Short mmCIF file of C-alpha atoms and ligand atoms in Angstrom, two decimals:
data_model
loop_
_atom_site.label_atom_id
_atom_site.label_comp_id
_atom_site.label_asym_id
_atom_site.label_seq_id
_atom_site.Cartn_x
_atom_site.Cartn_y
_atom_site.Cartn_z
CA MET A 26 -53.44 76.69 -75.72
CA ILE A 27 -56.19 78.15 -73.71
CA GLN A 28 -58.70 75.78 -75.15
CA THR A 29 -56.34 72.77 -74.46
CA ASN A 30 -55.77 73.90 -70.95
CA LEU A 31 -59.48 74.44 -70.36
CA THR A 32 -60.19 70.85 -71.58
CA THR A 33 -57.55 69.56 -69.20
CA ILE A 34 -58.86 71.46 -66.24
CA LEU A 35 -62.47 70.36 -66.82
CA GLN A 36 -61.24 66.76 -67.20
CA THR A 37 -59.35 67.03 -63.98
CA ILE A 38 -62.41 68.52 -62.14
CA HIS A 39 -64.50 65.59 -63.48
CA ALA A 40 -61.91 62.94 -62.39
CA SER A 41 -61.47 64.52 -58.96
CA ALA A 42 -65.29 64.57 -58.45
CA VAL A 43 -65.74 61.01 -59.46
CA LYS A 44 -62.77 59.97 -57.25
CA ALA A 45 -64.51 61.67 -54.37
CA GLY A 46 -67.87 60.12 -55.20
CA ARG A 47 -69.30 63.53 -56.06
CA ASN A 48 -71.53 64.75 -58.93
CA PRO A 49 -69.14 66.56 -61.34
CA SER A 50 -71.76 69.01 -62.34
CA SER A 51 -71.88 70.25 -58.77
CA ILE A 52 -68.49 71.90 -59.33
CA GLN A 53 -68.03 75.15 -61.19
CA LEU A 54 -64.82 76.62 -62.64
CA VAL A 55 -64.08 80.26 -61.93
CA ALA A 56 -61.44 81.42 -64.50
CA VAL A 57 -59.21 83.79 -62.68
CA SER A 58 -58.35 86.43 -65.22
CA LYS A 59 -56.29 88.97 -63.20
CA ARG A 60 -53.42 90.36 -65.26
CA VAL A 61 -54.83 88.45 -68.25
CA PRO A 62 -55.46 90.46 -71.42
CA VAL A 63 -59.02 90.86 -72.86
CA GLU A 64 -58.11 88.84 -75.91
CA SER A 65 -57.17 85.78 -73.88
CA ILE A 66 -60.47 86.16 -71.77
CA GLN A 67 -62.34 86.31 -75.01
CA LEU A 68 -60.63 83.13 -76.18
CA ALA A 69 -61.63 81.33 -73.02
CA VAL A 70 -65.21 82.47 -73.62
CA GLU A 71 -65.16 81.19 -77.20
CA SER A 72 -64.04 77.89 -75.71
CA GLY A 73 -67.09 77.82 -73.55
CA GLN A 74 -65.96 79.32 -70.22
CA LEU A 75 -68.56 81.79 -68.87
CA CYS A 76 -67.56 82.43 -65.28
CA PHE A 77 -64.53 84.66 -64.44
CA GLY A 78 -62.90 86.02 -61.37
CA GLU A 79 -61.00 89.34 -60.92
CA ASN A 80 -59.02 90.70 -57.99
CA TYR A 81 -58.45 94.38 -58.85
CA PHE A 82 -61.28 96.80 -59.36
CA GLN A 83 -59.34 99.21 -61.58
CA GLU A 84 -58.23 96.49 -63.96
CA ALA A 85 -61.65 94.82 -64.00
CA SER A 86 -63.48 98.03 -64.72
CA GLU A 87 -61.41 98.40 -67.89
CA LYS A 88 -61.63 94.80 -69.05
CA ILE A 89 -65.28 93.66 -68.14
CA PRO A 90 -67.06 95.95 -70.54
CA GLN A 91 -64.75 94.80 -73.41
CA VAL A 92 -65.50 91.10 -72.99
CA SER A 93 -68.71 89.96 -74.67
CA GLY A 94 -70.85 86.98 -73.72
CA ASP A 95 -73.45 86.06 -71.15
CA LEU A 96 -70.91 85.98 -68.37
CA SER A 97 -70.80 85.84 -64.70
CA TRP A 98 -68.10 87.84 -62.85
CA HIS A 99 -66.87 87.05 -59.41
CA PHE A 100 -64.96 89.58 -57.36
CA ILE A 101 -62.22 87.70 -55.48
CA GLY A 102 -59.94 90.53 -54.30
CA HIS A 103 -59.72 92.54 -51.26
CA LEU A 104 -62.58 94.91 -50.87
CA GLN A 105 -62.15 98.52 -50.03
CA SER A 106 -65.01 100.67 -48.88
CA ASN A 107 -64.51 103.40 -51.48
CA LYS A 108 -64.72 100.85 -54.30
CA VAL A 109 -67.83 98.93 -53.20
CA LYS A 110 -70.29 100.95 -55.37
CA GLU A 111 -68.28 100.15 -58.63
CA VAL A 112 -67.73 96.53 -57.55
CA VAL A 113 -71.46 96.10 -57.12
CA THR A 114 -72.03 97.58 -60.55
CA LEU A 115 -69.53 95.39 -62.40
CA PHE A 116 -69.76 92.02 -60.55
CA ASP A 117 -72.40 89.33 -59.88
CA ILE A 118 -70.99 87.56 -56.95
CA ILE A 119 -68.62 89.03 -54.26
CA GLU A 120 -66.56 86.18 -52.66
CA THR A 121 -64.50 88.22 -50.28
CA VAL A 122 -66.94 89.74 -47.69
CA ASP A 123 -65.30 89.54 -44.20
CA ARG A 124 -66.78 92.35 -42.18
CA ILE A 125 -70.28 93.76 -41.47
CA LYS A 126 -69.35 97.36 -42.64
CA ILE A 127 -68.54 96.16 -46.07
CA ALA A 128 -71.69 94.00 -46.19
CA ARG A 129 -73.87 96.99 -45.27
CA LEU A 130 -72.30 98.97 -48.08
CA ILE A 131 -72.73 96.21 -50.68
CA ASP A 132 -76.34 95.98 -49.60
CA SER A 133 -77.15 99.68 -49.79
CA HIS A 134 -75.45 100.08 -53.26
CA ALA A 135 -77.16 96.77 -54.47
CA GLN A 136 -80.58 98.22 -53.43
CA SER A 137 -80.07 101.59 -55.13
CA GLN A 138 -78.83 99.86 -58.22
CA ARG A 139 -81.71 97.27 -58.00
CA LYS A 140 -79.14 94.57 -58.43
CA ASN A 141 -79.29 91.16 -56.84
CA ILE A 142 -75.87 90.44 -55.47
CA GLN A 143 -74.81 87.24 -53.93
CA ILE A 144 -71.97 87.06 -51.56
CA LEU A 145 -69.62 84.55 -49.92
CA LEU A 146 -67.79 85.19 -46.66
CA GLN A 147 -64.04 84.89 -46.91
CA VAL A 148 -62.78 82.97 -43.92
CA ASN A 149 -59.21 83.03 -42.71
CA VAL A 150 -59.05 79.31 -41.81
CA GLY A 151 -55.37 79.34 -41.07
CA GLY A 152 -55.47 82.51 -38.91
CA GLU A 153 -52.49 84.04 -40.81
CA GLN A 154 -51.89 87.70 -39.98
CA GLN A 155 -51.43 89.01 -43.43
CA THR A 156 -54.48 87.38 -44.97
CA SER A 157 -57.95 89.05 -45.03
CA GLY A 158 -60.98 87.08 -43.98
CA VAL A 159 -63.13 86.58 -40.86
CA SER A 160 -61.86 84.07 -38.42
CA PRO A 161 -63.66 80.68 -38.22
CA GLU A 162 -64.80 81.56 -34.64
CA GLN A 163 -66.36 84.90 -35.76
CA THR A 164 -68.00 83.60 -38.91
CA GLU A 165 -71.33 82.61 -37.35
CA ALA A 166 -71.68 86.03 -35.70
CA LEU A 167 -70.95 87.73 -38.92
CA ILE A 168 -73.50 85.78 -41.05
CA ARG A 169 -76.11 86.35 -38.44
CA GLU A 170 -75.42 90.07 -38.46
CA ILE A 171 -75.60 90.09 -42.29
CA ASN A 172 -78.83 88.12 -42.35
CA LYS A 173 -80.46 90.36 -39.73
CA GLU A 174 -79.30 93.82 -41.17
CA THR A 175 -79.21 93.32 -44.98
CA GLN A 176 -81.03 91.66 -47.80
CA LEU A 177 -77.82 90.11 -49.21
CA GLN A 178 -77.92 86.46 -49.92
CA VAL A 179 -75.06 84.68 -48.15
CA ILE A 180 -74.57 81.62 -50.43
CA GLY A 181 -71.51 80.25 -49.03
CA LEU A 182 -67.87 80.48 -47.76
CA MET A 183 -64.52 81.06 -49.55
CA THR A 184 -60.94 80.49 -48.38
CA LEU A 185 -57.46 81.19 -49.55
CA PRO A 186 -54.97 79.05 -47.56
CA PRO A 187 -51.29 79.96 -47.28
CA TYR A 188 -49.22 78.78 -50.19
CA PHE A 189 -47.61 75.41 -49.99
CA SER A 190 -45.47 73.64 -52.74
CA ASP A 191 -47.06 70.46 -51.56
CA PRO A 192 -50.79 70.73 -52.32
CA GLU A 193 -51.60 68.07 -49.72
CA LYS A 194 -50.73 70.65 -47.09
CA SER A 195 -53.77 72.60 -48.15
CA ARG A 196 -56.18 69.71 -47.45
CA PRO A 197 -56.73 70.46 -43.75
CA PHE A 198 -57.72 74.06 -44.50
CA PHE A 199 -60.19 72.90 -47.06
CA LYS A 200 -61.59 70.39 -44.65
CA LYS A 201 -61.94 72.96 -41.90
CA LEU A 202 -63.96 75.26 -44.26
CA ARG A 203 -66.31 72.44 -45.25
CA LEU A 204 -66.96 71.47 -41.61
CA LEU A 205 -67.64 75.12 -40.78
CA ALA A 206 -70.03 75.39 -43.66
CA THR A 207 -71.82 72.16 -42.56
CA GLU A 208 -72.18 73.46 -39.01
CA LEU A 209 -73.63 76.83 -40.35
CA ALA A 210 -75.92 75.04 -42.73
CA LYS A 211 -77.31 73.02 -39.92
CA LYS A 212 -78.25 76.18 -38.18
CA GLN A 213 -79.97 77.32 -41.45
CA LEU A 214 -77.86 80.42 -41.86
CA PHE A 215 -77.23 80.35 -45.69
CA ALA A 216 -79.70 81.40 -48.41
CA ASP A 217 -79.89 77.89 -49.57
CA ASN A 218 -78.76 75.40 -46.95
CA LYS A 219 -78.93 72.36 -49.19
CA ASN A 220 -76.63 73.85 -51.72
CA VAL A 221 -73.97 75.78 -49.89
CA VAL A 222 -71.20 77.18 -52.07
CA LEU A 223 -67.65 76.37 -51.11
CA SER A 224 -65.06 78.42 -53.04
CA MET A 225 -61.64 76.84 -52.47
CA GLY A 226 -58.76 75.47 -54.56
CA MET A 227 -56.49 77.11 -57.10
CA SER A 228 -54.23 75.93 -59.90
CA GLY A 229 -51.91 74.02 -57.56
CA ASP A 230 -54.46 72.30 -55.35
CA TYR A 231 -57.92 72.33 -56.89
CA PRO A 232 -58.13 68.51 -57.21
CA ILE A 233 -57.70 68.29 -53.37
CA ALA A 234 -60.18 71.05 -52.81
CA ILE A 235 -62.73 69.04 -54.78
CA GLU A 236 -62.04 65.95 -52.76
CA GLU A 237 -62.79 68.12 -49.73
CA GLY A 238 -66.02 69.56 -51.07
CA ALA A 239 -65.25 72.48 -53.21
CA THR A 240 -68.21 73.66 -55.39
CA LEU A 241 -66.24 76.58 -56.93
CA VAL A 242 -62.54 76.32 -57.86
CA ARG A 243 -60.74 79.42 -58.75
CA VAL A 244 -58.04 78.61 -61.41
CA GLY A 245 -55.87 81.19 -63.23
CA THR A 246 -52.36 80.03 -64.10
CA ALA A 247 -53.38 76.54 -65.14
CA LEU A 248 -55.77 78.00 -67.71
CA PHE A 249 -54.02 81.25 -68.91
CA GLY A 250 -50.38 80.42 -68.11
CA GLU A 251 -48.04 82.42 -65.79
CA ARG A 252 -49.21 86.04 -65.18
CA ILE A 253 -46.94 88.84 -66.42
CA TYR A 254 -46.35 91.61 -63.83
C1 LIG B 329 -54.92 84.70 -58.16
C2 LIG B 329 -55.90 84.00 -57.37
C3 LIG B 329 -56.42 82.83 -57.76
C4 LIG B 329 -55.78 81.87 -58.86
O1 LIG B 329 -54.53 81.54 -58.62
P1 LIG B 329 -53.75 80.52 -59.63
O2 LIG B 329 -52.70 79.96 -58.68
O3 LIG B 329 -53.28 81.38 -60.63
O4 LIG B 329 -54.68 79.46 -60.10
C5 LIG B 329 -57.46 82.19 -56.97
N1 LIG B 329 -57.93 82.85 -55.89
C6 LIG B 329 -57.59 84.06 -55.57
C7 LIG B 329 -58.21 84.70 -54.35
C8 LIG B 329 -56.60 84.71 -56.28
O5 LIG B 329 -56.09 85.87 -55.83
#
């Protein structure tokens, strides 16, 4: 099942890229494994998937050490100050940085652990009250502060639009994130301004996110099935 789903998702990524005139190899799948048991994650690894995303530190700290393979783990959940040290230990990329205080903490733990952590800034494109993320207007100031005060590599931007049953409704949010990234890249604010990472799109809307420039798509349900809570 997981292998079949993975094949379908990779084919869809490929087709969406071609449709948008993009190179399919510029898009990476982050398999979102929150609430997914270790056995299922291991099956995905055996099918060739090497990049995973987790939201909850506690859950991830139990599962990550049990999964074997040369894997890359992305933290995609809300970051709390008192969990940063462990998040730095367990993860390779942190996608949800949205304030300077957290960036400073990540930096100091990364330095004391001698770990090279890459980060993305989570942008609240829609300005919803309940969603984390820096506002589009504040993003430039935040990235400048991080570049000035830390050694962290800001490799790109991430967004999580509000949920719509019609995936077309996500398109303006994806587009806005891409335009913002383009503007910041012109100002040379990212670690690699020719290859800015755009993390956007989930099970319901990743083909549209790819049409709008996503380089990372975060897909859970379409790969592992409905999560059990
Ligand atoms: C859960 C989650 C996903 C994956 O959502 P699906 O709809 O299951 O694909 C992606 N990104 C974030 C930030 C999530 O929390």
